[in-house]
C-alpha positions as MATLAB code, in Angstrom:
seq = 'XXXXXXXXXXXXXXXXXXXXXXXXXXXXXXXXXXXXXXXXXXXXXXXXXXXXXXXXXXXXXXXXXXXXXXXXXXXXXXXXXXXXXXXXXXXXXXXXXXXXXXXXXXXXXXXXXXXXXXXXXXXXXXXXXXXXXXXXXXXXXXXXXXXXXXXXXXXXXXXXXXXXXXXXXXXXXXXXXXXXXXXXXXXXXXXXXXXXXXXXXXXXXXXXXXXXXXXXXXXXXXXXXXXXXXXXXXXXXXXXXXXXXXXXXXXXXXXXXXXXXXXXXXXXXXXXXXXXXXXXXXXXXXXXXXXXX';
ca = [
      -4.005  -59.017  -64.176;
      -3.292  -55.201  -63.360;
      -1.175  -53.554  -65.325;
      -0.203  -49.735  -64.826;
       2.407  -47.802  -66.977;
       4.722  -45.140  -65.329;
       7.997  -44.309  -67.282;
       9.266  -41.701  -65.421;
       9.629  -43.861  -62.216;
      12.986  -46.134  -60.980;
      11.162  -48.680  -58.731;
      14.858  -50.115  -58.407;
      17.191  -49.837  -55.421;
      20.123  -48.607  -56.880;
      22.950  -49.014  -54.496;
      23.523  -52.368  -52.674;
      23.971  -52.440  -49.095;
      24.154  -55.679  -47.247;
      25.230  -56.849  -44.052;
      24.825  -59.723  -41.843;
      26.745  -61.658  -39.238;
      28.846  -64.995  -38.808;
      27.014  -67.672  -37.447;
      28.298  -70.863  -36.188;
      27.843  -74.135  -38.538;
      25.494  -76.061  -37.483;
      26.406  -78.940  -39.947;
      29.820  -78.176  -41.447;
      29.147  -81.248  -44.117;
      25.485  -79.027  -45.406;
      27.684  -76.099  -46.002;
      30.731  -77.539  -47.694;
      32.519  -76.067  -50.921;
      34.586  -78.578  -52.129;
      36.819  -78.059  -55.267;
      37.059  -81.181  -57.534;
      40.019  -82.109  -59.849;
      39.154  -81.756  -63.290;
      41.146  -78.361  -63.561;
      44.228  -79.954  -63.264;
      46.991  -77.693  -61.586;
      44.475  -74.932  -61.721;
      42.226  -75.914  -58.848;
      39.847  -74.079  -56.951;
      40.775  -72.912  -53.732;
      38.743  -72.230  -50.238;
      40.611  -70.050  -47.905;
      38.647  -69.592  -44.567;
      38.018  -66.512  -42.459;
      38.957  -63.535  -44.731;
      37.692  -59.771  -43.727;
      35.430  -59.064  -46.779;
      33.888  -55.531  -46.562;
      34.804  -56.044  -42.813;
      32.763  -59.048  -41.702;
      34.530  -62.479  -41.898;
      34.078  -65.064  -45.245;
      35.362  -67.192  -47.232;
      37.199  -66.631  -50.313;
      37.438  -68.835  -53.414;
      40.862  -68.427  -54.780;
      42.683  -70.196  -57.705;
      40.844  -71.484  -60.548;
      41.960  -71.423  -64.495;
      42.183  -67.863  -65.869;
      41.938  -67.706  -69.719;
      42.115  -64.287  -71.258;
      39.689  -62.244  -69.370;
      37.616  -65.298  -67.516;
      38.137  -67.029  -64.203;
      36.909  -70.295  -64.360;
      35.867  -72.586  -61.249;
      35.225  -75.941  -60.615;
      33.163  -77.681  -57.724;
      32.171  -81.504  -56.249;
      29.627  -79.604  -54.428;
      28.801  -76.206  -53.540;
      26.593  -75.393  -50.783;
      26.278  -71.764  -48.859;
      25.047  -72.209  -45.211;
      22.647  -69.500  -43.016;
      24.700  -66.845  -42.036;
      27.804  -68.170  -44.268;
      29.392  -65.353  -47.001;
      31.229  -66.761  -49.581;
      33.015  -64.426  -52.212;
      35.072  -65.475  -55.320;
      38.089  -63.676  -55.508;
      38.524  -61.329  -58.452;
      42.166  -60.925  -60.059;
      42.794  -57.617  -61.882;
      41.494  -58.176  -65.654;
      38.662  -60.627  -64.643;
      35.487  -59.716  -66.237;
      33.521  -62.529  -65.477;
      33.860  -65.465  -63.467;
      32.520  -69.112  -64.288;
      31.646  -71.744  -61.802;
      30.245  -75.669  -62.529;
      29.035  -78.537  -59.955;
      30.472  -81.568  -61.230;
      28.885  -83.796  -58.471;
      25.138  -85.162  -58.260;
      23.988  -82.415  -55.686;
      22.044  -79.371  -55.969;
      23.568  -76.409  -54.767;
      21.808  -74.865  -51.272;
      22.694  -71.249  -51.279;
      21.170  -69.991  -47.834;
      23.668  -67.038  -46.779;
      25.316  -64.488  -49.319;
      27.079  -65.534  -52.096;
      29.420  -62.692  -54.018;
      32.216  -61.215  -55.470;
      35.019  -59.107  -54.317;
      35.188  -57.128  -57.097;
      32.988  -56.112  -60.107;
      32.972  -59.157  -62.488;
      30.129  -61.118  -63.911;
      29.419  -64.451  -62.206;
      27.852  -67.466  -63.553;
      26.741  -70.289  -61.586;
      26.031  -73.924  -63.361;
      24.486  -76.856  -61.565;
      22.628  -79.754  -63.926;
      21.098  -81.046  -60.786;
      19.581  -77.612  -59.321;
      20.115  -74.651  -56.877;
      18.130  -73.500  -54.320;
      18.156  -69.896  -52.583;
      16.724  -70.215  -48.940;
      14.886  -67.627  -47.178;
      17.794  -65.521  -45.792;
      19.998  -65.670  -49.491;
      21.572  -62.502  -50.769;
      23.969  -61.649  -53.654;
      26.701  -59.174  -53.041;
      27.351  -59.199  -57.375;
      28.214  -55.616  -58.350;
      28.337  -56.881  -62.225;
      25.773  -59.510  -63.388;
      24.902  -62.960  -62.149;
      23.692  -65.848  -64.320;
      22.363  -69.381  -62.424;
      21.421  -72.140  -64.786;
      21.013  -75.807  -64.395;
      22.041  -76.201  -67.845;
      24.924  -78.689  -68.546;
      27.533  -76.409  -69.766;
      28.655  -72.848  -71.267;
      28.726  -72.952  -74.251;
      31.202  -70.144  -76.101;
      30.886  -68.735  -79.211;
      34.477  -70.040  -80.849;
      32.761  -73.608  -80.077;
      34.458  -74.043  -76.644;
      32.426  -75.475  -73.975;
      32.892  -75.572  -69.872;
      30.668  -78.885  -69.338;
      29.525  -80.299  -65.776;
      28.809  -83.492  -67.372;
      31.494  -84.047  -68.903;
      34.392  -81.740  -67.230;
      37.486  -80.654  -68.524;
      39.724  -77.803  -67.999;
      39.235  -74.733  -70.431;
      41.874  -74.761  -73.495;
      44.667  -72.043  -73.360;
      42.423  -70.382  -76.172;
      41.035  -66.685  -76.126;
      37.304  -66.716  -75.126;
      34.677  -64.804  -76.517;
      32.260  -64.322  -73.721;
      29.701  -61.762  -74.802;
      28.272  -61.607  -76.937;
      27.718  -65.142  -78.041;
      27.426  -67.442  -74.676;
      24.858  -69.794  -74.315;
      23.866  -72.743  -72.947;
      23.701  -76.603  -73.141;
      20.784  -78.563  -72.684;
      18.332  -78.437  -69.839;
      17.833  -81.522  -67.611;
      14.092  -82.419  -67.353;
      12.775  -81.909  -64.361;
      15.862  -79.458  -62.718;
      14.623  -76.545  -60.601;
      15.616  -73.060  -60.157;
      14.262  -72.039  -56.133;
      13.756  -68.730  -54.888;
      13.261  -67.415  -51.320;
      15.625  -64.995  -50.764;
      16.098  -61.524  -51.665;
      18.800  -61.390  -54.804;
      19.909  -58.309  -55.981;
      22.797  -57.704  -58.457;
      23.883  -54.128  -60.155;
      23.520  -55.122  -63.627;
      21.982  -58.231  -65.373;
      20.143  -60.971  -63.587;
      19.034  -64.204  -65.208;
      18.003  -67.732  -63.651;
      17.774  -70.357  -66.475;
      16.247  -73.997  -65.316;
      13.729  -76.491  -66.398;
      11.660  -75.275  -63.739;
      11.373  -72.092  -61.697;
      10.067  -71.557  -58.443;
      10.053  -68.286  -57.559;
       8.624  -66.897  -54.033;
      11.110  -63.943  -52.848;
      12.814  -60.466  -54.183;
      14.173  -60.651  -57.271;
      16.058  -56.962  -58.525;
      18.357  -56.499  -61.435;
      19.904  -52.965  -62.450;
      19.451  -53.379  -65.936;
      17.989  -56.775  -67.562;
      15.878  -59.494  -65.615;
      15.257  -62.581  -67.335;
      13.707  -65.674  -66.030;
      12.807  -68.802  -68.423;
      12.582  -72.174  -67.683;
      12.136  -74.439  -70.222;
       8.698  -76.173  -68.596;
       7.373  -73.740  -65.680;
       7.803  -70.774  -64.395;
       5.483  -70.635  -61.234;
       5.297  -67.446  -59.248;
       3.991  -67.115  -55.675;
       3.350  -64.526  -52.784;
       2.502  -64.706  -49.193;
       0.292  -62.364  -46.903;
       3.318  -62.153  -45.056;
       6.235  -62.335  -47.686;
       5.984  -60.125  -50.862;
       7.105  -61.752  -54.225;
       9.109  -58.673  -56.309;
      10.592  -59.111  -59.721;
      12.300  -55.715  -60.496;
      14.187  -54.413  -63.568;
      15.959  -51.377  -64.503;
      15.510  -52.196  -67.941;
      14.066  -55.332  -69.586;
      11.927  -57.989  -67.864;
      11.660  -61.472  -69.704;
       9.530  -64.141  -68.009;
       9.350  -67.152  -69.930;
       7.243  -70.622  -69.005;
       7.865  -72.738  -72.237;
       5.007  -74.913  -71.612;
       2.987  -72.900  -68.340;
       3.662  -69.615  -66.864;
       2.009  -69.518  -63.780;
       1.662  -66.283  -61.719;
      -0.339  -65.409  -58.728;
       1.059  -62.720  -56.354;
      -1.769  -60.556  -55.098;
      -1.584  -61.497  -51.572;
       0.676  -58.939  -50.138;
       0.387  -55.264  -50.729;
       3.900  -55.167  -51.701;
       4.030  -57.823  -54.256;
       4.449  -56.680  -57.901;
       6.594  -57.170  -61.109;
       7.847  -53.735  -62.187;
      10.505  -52.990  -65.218;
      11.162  -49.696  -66.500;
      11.470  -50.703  -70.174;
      10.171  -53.701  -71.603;
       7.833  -56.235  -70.440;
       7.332  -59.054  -71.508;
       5.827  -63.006  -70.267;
       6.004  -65.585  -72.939;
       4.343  -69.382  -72.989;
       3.834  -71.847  -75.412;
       0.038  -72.101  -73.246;
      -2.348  -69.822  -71.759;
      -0.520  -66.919  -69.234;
      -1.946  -67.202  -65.647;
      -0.800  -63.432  -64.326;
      -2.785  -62.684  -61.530;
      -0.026  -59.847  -60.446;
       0.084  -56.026  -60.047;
       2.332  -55.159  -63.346;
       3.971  -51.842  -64.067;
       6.066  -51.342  -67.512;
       8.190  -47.698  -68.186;
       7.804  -49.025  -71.818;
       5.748  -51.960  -73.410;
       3.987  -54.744  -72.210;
       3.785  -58.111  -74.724;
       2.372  -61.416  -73.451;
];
């Protein structure tokens, strides 16, 4: 384990800038979105071929808006290579929920994001998986658990397991959200490069974690078995955070990323890696503030 402390320097990237191009679909069925039912006459809505920041996508309208949430509800929800998917953002949204009601795990392999600046949260009991060539484009923060539901602080609840539409009640949102129960077993993949401007947080029973991972403030990974980190001689492994970094194994935190000169976990406040068992950090660490394990 190497750690280094330097307080004074921003290791984040602090303007998003991505690009990429439209590719053809391959297999149309591997990168379908479809809306299920259980919103009622508030469905979710896919609306094809949209100029986004001037590159085609698709747009997720619709959905059940209750106070200052947006709330979304899927079958399945898959992102193919090359795909960009963005969830619309109505004036007032602050943050925008999403669930997979179906028995799927969600394959996010092209850029999922926003157009706008709300918060989005993305809830699959049966797992999600960033490929290789996955981006966010989420100016506000992004949240992807396979927990089984939201749970709000006024007791309200936005299940996958047992979906309903949202009650026509005001919801609290933050602070006070947290989450359901865990499946055993349910994974959390990373590949890709994910990047969001403020708080970034991947909740799971397991977490696999192999590509860029950059929040502008908070950065908090925690599975409730293992958290197992990984680096190639040819692919770094970065966990960056402008603030606070949380990385929490519940029963093994494994960590081994010294194989590429890039690799590293870096936060400029807080560090801190948390198990039940024995840390394995064989990483190049660098805190702005301090380091707990």
């Amino acid at each position: 384990m190497i750690v280094k402390r330097k307080a004074d320097r921003n290791y984040m990237i602090a303007k998003i800038a991505l690009a990429g191009a439209i590719a053809t679909t391959a297999n149309p069925s591997f990168a379908q979105i479809t809306p299920d039912t259980t919103l009622g006459r508030e469905p979710s809505v896919v609306v094809p071929n949209i100029q986004i920041r001037g590159l085609p996508a698709d747009l997720i309208e619709g959905g059940a808006i209750r106070a200052n949430s947006l709330f979304h509800s899927f079958l399945q929800f898959n992102v193919n290579d090359g795909q960009r998917v963005y969830f619309a953002n109505p004036t007032g949204i602050d943050n925008i929920f999403s669930r997979i009601t179906g028995n799927d795990a969600s394959d996010i392999l092209g850029t999922l994001g926003v157009n706008g600046a709300a918060n989005l949260y993305l809830l699959n009991p049966h797992g999600i998986i960033f490929g290789p060539n996955a981006h966010l484009d989420v100016a506000g923060s992004f949240v992807a658990t396979t927990s089984n539901r939201f749970l709000f602080e006024n007791g309200i609840e936005f299940s996958a397991t047992n979906p309903q539409a949202p009650p026509l009640l005001a919801l609290n949102v933050t602070p006070g959200l947290q989450y359901g129960a865990v499946a055993y077993g349910t994974t959390i993949e990373n590949r890709g490069n994910l990047k969001v401007g403020k708080d970034l947080t991947l909740v799971a029973d397991n977490l696999n974690l192999q590509g860029q991972l950059q929040a502008g403030i908070n950065l908090t990974l925690k599975a409730g078995n293992t958290v197992q980190i990984r680096d190639s001689v040819t692919h770094p492994f970065i966990a960056a955070a402008g603030s606070q970094l949380l990385i929490e194994g519940s029963n093994n935190l494994d960590i081994f990323a010294l194989n590429h000169p890039h690799s590293g976990i870096f936060s400029n406040g807080d560090m801190i890696l948390r198990s039940t068992n024995t840390v394995k950090g064989d990483a190049h660490y660098t805190s702005g503030s301090n380091f707990r394990i």
